Short mmCIF file of C-alpha atoms in Angstrom, two decimals:
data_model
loop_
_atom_site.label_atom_id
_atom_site.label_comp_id
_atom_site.label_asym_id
_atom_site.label_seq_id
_atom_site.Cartn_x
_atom_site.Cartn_y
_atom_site.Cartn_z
CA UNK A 1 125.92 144.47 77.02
CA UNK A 2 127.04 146.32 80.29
CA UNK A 3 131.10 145.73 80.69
CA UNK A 4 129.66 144.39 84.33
CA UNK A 5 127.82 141.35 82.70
CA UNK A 6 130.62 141.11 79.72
CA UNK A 7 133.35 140.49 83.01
CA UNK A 8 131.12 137.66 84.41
CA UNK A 9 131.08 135.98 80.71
CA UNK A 10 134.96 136.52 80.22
CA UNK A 11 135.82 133.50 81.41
CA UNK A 12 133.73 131.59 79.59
CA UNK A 13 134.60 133.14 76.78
CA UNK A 14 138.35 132.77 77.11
CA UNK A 15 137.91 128.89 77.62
CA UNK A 16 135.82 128.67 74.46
CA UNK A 17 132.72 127.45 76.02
CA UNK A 18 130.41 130.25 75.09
CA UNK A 19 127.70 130.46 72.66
CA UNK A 20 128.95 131.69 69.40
CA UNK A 21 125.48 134.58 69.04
CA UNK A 22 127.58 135.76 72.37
CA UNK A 23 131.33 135.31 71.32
CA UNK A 24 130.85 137.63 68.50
CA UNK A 25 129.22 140.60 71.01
CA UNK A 26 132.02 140.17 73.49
CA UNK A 27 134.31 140.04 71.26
CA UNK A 28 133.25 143.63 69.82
CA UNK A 29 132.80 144.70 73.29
CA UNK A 30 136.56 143.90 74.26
CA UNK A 31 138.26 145.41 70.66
CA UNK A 32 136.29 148.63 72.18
CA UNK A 33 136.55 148.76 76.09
CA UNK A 34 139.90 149.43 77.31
CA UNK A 35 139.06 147.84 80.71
CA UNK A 36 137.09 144.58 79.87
CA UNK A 37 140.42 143.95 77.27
CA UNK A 38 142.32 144.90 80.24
CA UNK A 39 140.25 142.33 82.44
CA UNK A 40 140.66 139.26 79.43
CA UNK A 41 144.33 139.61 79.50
CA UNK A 42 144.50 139.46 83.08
CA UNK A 43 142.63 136.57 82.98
CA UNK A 44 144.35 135.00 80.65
CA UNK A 45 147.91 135.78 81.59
CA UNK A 46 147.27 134.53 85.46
CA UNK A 47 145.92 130.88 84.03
CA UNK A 48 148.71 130.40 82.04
CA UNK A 49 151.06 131.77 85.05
CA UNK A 50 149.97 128.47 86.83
CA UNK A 51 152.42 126.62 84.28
CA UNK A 52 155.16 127.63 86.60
CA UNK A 53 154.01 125.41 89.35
CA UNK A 54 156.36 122.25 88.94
CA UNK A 55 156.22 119.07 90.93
CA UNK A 56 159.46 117.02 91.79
CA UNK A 57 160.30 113.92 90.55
CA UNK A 58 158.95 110.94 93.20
CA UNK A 59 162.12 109.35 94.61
CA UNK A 60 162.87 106.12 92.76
CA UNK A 61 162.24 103.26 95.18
CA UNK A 62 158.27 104.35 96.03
CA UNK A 63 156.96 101.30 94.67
CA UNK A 64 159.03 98.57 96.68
CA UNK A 65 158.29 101.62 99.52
CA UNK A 66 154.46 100.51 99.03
CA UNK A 67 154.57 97.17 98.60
CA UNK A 68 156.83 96.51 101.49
CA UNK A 69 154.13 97.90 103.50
CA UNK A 70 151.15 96.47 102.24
CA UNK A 71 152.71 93.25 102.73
CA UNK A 72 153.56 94.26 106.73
CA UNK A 73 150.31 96.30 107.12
CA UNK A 74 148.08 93.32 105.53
CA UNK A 75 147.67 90.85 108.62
CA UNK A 76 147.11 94.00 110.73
CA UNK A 77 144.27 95.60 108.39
CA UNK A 78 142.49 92.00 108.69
CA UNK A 79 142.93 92.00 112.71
CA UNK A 80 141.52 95.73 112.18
CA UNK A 81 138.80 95.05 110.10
CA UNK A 82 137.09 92.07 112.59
CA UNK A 83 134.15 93.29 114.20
CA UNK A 84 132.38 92.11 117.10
CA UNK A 85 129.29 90.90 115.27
CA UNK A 86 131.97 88.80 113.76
CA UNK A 87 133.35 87.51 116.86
CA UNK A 88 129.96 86.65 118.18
CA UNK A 89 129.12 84.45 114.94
CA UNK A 90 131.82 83.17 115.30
CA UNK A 91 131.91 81.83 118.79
CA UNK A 92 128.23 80.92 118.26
CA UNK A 93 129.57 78.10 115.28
CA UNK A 94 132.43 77.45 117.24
CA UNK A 95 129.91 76.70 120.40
CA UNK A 96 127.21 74.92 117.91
CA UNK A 97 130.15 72.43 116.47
CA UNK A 98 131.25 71.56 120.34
CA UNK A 99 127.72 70.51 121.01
CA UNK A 100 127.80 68.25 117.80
CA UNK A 101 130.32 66.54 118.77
CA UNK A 102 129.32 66.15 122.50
CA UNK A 103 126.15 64.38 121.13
CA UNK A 104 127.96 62.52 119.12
CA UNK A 105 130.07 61.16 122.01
CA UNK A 106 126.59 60.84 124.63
CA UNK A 107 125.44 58.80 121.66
CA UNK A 108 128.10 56.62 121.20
CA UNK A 109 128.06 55.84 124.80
CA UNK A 110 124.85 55.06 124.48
CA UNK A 111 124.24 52.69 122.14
CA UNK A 112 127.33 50.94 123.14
CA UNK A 113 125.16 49.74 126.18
CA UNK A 114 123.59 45.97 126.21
CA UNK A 115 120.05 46.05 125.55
CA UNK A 116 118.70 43.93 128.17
CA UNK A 117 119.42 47.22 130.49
CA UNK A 118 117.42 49.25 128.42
CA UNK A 119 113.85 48.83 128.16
CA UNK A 120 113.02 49.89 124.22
CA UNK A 121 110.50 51.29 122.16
CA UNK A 122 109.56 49.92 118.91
CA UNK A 123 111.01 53.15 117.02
CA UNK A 124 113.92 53.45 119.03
CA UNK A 125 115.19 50.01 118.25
CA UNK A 126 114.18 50.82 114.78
CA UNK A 127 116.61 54.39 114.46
CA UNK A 128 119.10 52.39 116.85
CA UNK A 129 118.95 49.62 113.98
CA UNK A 130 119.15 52.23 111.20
CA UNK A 131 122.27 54.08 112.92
CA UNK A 132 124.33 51.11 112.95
CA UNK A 133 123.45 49.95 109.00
CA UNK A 134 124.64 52.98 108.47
CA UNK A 135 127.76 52.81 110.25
CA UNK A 136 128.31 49.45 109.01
CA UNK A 137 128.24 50.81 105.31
CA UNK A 138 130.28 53.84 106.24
CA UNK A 139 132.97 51.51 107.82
CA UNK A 140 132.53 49.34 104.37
CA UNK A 141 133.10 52.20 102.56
CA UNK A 142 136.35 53.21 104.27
CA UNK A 143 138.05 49.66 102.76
CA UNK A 144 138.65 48.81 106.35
CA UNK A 145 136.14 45.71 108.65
CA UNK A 146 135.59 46.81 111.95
CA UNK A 147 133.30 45.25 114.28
CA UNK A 148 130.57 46.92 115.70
CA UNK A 149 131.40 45.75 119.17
CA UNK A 150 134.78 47.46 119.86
CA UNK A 151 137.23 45.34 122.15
CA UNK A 152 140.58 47.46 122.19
CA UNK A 153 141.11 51.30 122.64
CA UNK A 154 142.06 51.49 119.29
CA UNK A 155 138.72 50.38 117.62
CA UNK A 156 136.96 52.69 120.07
CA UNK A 157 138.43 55.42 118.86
CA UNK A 158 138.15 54.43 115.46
CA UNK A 159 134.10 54.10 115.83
CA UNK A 160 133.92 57.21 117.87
CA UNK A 161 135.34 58.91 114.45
CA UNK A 162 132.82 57.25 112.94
CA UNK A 163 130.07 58.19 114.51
CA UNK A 164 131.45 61.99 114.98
CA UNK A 165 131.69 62.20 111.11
CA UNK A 166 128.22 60.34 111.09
CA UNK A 167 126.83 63.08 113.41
CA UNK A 168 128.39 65.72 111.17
CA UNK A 169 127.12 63.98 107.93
CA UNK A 170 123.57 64.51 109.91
CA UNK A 171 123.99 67.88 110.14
CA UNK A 172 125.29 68.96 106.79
CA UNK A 173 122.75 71.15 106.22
CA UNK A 174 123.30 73.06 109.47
CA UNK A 175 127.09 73.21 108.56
CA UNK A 176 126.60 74.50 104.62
CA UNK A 177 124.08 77.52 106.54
CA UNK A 178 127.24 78.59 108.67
CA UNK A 179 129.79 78.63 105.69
CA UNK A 180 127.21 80.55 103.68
CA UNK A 181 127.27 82.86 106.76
CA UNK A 182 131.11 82.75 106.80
CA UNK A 183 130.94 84.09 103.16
CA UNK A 184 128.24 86.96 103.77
CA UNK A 185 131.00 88.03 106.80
CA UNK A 186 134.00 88.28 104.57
CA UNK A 187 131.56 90.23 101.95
CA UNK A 188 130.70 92.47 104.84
CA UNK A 189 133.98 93.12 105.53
CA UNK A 190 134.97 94.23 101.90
CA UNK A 191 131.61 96.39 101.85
CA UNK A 192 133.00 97.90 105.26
CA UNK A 193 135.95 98.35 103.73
CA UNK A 194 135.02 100.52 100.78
CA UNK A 195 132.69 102.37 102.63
CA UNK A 196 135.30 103.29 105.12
CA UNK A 197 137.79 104.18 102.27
CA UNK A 198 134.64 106.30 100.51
CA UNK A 199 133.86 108.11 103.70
CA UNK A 200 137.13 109.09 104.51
CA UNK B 1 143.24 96.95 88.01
CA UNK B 2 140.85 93.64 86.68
CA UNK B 3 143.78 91.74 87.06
CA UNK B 4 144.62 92.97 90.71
CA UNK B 5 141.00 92.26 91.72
CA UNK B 6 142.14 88.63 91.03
CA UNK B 7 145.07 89.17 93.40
CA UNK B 8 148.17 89.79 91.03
CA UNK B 9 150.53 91.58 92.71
CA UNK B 10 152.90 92.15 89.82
CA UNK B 11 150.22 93.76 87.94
CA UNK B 12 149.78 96.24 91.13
CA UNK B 13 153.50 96.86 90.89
CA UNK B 14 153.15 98.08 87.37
CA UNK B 15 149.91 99.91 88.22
CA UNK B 16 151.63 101.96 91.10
CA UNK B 17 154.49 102.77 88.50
CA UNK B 18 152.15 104.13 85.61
CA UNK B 19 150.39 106.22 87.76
CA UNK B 20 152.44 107.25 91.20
CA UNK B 21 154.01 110.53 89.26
CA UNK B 22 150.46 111.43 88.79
CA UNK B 23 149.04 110.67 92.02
CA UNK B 24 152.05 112.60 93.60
CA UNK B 25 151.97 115.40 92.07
CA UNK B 26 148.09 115.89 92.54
CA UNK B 27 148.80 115.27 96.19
CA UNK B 28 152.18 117.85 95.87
CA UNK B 29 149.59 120.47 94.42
CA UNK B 30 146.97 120.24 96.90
CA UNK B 31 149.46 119.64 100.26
CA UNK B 32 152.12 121.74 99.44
CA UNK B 33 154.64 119.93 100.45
CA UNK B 34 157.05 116.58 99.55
CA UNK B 35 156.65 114.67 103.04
CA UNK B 36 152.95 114.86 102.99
CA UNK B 37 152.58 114.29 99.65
CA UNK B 38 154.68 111.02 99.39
CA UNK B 39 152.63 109.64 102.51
CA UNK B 40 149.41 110.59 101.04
CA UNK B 41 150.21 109.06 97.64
CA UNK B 42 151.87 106.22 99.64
CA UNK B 43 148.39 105.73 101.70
CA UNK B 44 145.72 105.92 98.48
CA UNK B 45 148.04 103.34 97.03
CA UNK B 46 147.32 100.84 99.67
CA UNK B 47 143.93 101.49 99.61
CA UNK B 48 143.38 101.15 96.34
CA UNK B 49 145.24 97.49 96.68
CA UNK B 50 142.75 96.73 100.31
CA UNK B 51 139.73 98.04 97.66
CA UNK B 52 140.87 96.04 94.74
CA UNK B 53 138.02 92.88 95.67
CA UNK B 54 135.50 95.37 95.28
CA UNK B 55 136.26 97.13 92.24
CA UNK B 56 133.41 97.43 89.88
CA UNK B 57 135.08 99.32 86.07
CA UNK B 58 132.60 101.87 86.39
CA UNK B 59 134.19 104.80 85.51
CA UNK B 60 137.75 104.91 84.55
CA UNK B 61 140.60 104.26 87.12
CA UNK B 62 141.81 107.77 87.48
CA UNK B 63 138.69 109.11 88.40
CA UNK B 64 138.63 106.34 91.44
CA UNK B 65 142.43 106.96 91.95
CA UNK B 66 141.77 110.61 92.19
CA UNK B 67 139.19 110.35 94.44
CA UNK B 68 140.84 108.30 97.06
CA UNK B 69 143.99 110.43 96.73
CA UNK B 70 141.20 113.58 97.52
CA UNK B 71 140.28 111.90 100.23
CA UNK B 72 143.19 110.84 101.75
CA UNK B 73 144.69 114.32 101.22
CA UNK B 74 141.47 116.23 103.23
CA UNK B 75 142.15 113.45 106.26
CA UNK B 76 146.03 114.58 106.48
CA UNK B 77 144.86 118.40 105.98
CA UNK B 78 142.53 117.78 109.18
CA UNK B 79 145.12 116.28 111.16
CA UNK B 80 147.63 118.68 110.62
CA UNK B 81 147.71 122.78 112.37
CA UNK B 82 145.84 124.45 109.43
CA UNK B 83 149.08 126.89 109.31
CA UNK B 84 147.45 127.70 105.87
CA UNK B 85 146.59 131.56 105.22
CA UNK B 86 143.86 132.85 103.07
CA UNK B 87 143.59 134.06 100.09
CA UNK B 88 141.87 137.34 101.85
CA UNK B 89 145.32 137.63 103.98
CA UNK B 90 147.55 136.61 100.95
CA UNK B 91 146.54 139.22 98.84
CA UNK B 92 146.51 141.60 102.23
CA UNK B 93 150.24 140.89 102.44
CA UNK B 94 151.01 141.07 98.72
CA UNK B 95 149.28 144.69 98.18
CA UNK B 96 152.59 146.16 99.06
CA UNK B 97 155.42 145.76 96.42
CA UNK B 98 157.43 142.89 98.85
CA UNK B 99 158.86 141.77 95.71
CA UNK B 100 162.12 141.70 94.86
CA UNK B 101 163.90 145.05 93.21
CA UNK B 102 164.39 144.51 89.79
CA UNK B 103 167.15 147.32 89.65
CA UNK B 104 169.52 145.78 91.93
CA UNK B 105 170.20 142.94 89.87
CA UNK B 106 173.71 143.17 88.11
CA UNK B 107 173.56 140.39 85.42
CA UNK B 108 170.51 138.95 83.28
CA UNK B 109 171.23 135.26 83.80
CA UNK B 110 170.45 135.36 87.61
CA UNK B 111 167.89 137.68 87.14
CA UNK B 112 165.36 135.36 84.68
CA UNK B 113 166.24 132.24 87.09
CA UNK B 114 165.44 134.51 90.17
CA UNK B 115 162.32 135.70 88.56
CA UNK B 116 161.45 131.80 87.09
CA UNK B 117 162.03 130.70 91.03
CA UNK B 118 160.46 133.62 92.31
CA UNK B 119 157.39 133.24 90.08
CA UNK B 120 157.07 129.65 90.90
CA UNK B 121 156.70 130.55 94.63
CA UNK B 122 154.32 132.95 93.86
CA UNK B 123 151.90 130.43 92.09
CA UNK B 124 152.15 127.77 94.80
CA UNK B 125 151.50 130.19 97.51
CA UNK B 126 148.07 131.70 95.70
CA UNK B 127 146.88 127.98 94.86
CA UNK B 128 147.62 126.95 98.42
CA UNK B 129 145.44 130.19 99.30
CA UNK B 130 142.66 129.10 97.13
CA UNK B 131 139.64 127.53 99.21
CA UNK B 132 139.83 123.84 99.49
CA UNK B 133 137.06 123.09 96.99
CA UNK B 134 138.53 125.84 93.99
CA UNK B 135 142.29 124.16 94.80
CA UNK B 136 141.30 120.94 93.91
CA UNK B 137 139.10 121.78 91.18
CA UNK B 138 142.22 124.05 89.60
CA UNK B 139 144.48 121.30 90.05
CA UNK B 140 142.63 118.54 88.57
CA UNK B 141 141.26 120.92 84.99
CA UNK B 142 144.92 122.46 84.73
CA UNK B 143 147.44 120.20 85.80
CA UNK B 144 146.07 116.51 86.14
CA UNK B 145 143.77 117.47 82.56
CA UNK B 146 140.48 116.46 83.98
CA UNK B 147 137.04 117.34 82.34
CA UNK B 148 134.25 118.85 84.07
CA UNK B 149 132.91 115.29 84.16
CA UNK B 150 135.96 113.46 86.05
CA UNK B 151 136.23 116.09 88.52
CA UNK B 152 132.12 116.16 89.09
CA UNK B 153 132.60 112.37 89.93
CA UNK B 154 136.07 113.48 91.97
CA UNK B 155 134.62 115.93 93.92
CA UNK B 156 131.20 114.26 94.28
CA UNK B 157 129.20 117.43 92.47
CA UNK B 158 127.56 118.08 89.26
CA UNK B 159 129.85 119.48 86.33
CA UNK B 160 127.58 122.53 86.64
CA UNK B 161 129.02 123.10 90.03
CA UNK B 162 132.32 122.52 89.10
CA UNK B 163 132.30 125.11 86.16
CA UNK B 164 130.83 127.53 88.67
CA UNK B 165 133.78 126.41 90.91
CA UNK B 166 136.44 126.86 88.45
CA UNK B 167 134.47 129.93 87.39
CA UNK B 168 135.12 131.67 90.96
CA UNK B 169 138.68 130.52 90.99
CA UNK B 170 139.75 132.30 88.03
CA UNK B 171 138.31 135.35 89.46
CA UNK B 172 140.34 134.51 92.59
CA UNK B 173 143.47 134.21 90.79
CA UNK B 174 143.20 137.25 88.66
CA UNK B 175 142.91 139.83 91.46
CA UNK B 176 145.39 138.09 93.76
CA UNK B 177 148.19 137.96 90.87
CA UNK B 178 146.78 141.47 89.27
CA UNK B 179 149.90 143.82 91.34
CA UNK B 180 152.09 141.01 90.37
CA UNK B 181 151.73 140.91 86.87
CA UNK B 182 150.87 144.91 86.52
CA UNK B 183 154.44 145.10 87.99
CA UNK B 184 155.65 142.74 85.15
CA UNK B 185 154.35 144.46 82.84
#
């Protein structure tokens, strides 16, 4: 071998990952060539120069130093990390739950009208019927008799919760969809997270 | 780190402690300086703890440490004046014997600490001369005891490349500190 290509495998060689069919050669090569042995010490002596490269101690309060601020910088890095999208969805539930309970109101206004004003229709009366057995066994099952006619403000009130958690019972389903969504968001925000920390 | 996923803080605590030494002085190496160092080490710390949810024991913990600590030390080199100089200018300025004159020292004693100090300066000037990608490939085989693997996942290359890396840095390192060991010798 040339003292050209024995150079390129020198440092290879020095760090012991070279074939041993080409370990022996160089080797040879080096007891003979003044300049390739020159070369291998050079090598050799300026990697273990880099021993003289020390790194001062870390002073000794860095850890409280860190977890002071992660404590302060924590709210902060949540206020940083909402995104719009997130603002929108939320608004959206915020603006879905307001209409709930508006209909819940509108129909407890309703139904507390007489019926003689109201001219009915044969299912109407029937879900009318149905929504107040099932207010009556909701108020059973709160251990407390109320009558379905309220008199004072009081037991207005007290049906209006009623029929607001009745209304919200009826809509369960839409409800468990937006925590599910509420989840996906705060997995989002993780994801962005360690993207952000990956790309920078 | 399992344990921080599930929001221990203490266990963080003792996870900073076991490894900040480390993470400093990999920052130290690559940065050059104390200030930057501590912030950068500082920084990837409080990442790690924001990133601890999403941890996934992959690989082992250094590997992700390192990395983080890379990249938080490449976003502080890119905000900073690059008031770095080449390796192609060090060894420009260093081809002339600027070092000091070993005959007018009077005692020994002095003389090995000056050289010690003087040597020391030397190295962190050519490893701060390096290219980015051979600096952090030098520091994490020789000082932080990497394999080719670790680094590969650090540096987000092959091992191949990173042998090929380390390769071209040795190459670097011998010609710049040639006139400064020949005049050792």
């Amino acid at each position: 071998m040339k003292c050209e290509q024995i150079k390129e495998l020198l440092v290879a060689f020095l760090d012991g990952s070279i074939e041993d069919s080409r370990k022996a050669e160089i080797q040879l090569h080096i007891e003979k060539c003044h300049d390739c042995r020159k070369e291998a010490a050079l090598l050799e002596k300026s990697w273990q120069m880099l021993d003289g490269y020390e790194v001062p101690k870390l002073r000794d309060d860095f850890t409280s130093s860190v977890m002071g601020k992660i404590h302060s910088v924590q709210p902060q890095q949540q206020l940083h990390n909402v995104s719009l999208w997130r603002f929108w969805r939320r608004s959206f539930a915020w603006s879905a739950a307001a209409v709930l309970v508006l209909a819940a109101i509108s129909s407890f206004i309703l139904l507390d009208r007489k019926p003689a004003d109201t001219k009915q229709v044969a299912g109407e009366d029937k879900i009318e019927k149905t929504t107040q057995q099932q207010q009556v066994e909701l108020v059973k099952s709160q251990k407390e008799v109320v009558p379905v006619v309220a008199d004072t403000d009081e037991e207005i009130i007290r049906n209006l919760d009623i029929f607001v958690n009745l209304k919200l019972l009826e809509n369960m389903e839409l409800l468990e969809v937006m925590d599910e969504l509420e989840k996906e968001e705060k997995e989002t925000d993780i994801i962005v997270v360690c993207n952000y920390v990956h790309q920078s | 780190m399992l344990r921080v996923k599930n929001g221990d803080d203490p266990a963080f605590e003792q996870l900073v402690d076991r490894n900040k030494q480390q993470m400093f002085s990999l920052a130290y190496r690559f940065l050059g300086n104390y200030q930057d160092a501590e912030d950068v080490a500082q920084e990837s710390f409080i990442k790690i703890y924001n990133a601890a949810k999403a941890y996934k024991p992959l690989s082992k913990f250094t590997t992700w440490m390192y990395k983080i600590c890379r990249n938080t030390c490449i976003k502080k080199l890119r905000h900073k004046n690059p008031n770095t100089i080449s390796l192609s200018d060090y060894k420009r300025s260093h081809d002339n014997n600027s070092g000091i004159d070993l005959e007018d020292v009077r005692s020994d004693k002095p003389l090995e600490s000056l050289l010690v100090r003087e040597k020391a300066q030397v190295v962190k000037e050519v490893i701060d001369a390096l290219p980015e990608r051979q600096k952090l490939a030098v520091i994490l085989y020789r000082y932080q005891n990497c394999s080719y693997e670790q680094i590969a996942e650090i540096m987000s290359c092959s091992a191949k490349a990173v042998k090929s890396i380390l390769h071209r840095a040795r190459l670097n390192l011998k010609d710049v500190l040639r006139n400064y060991l020949d005049r050792e010798n």
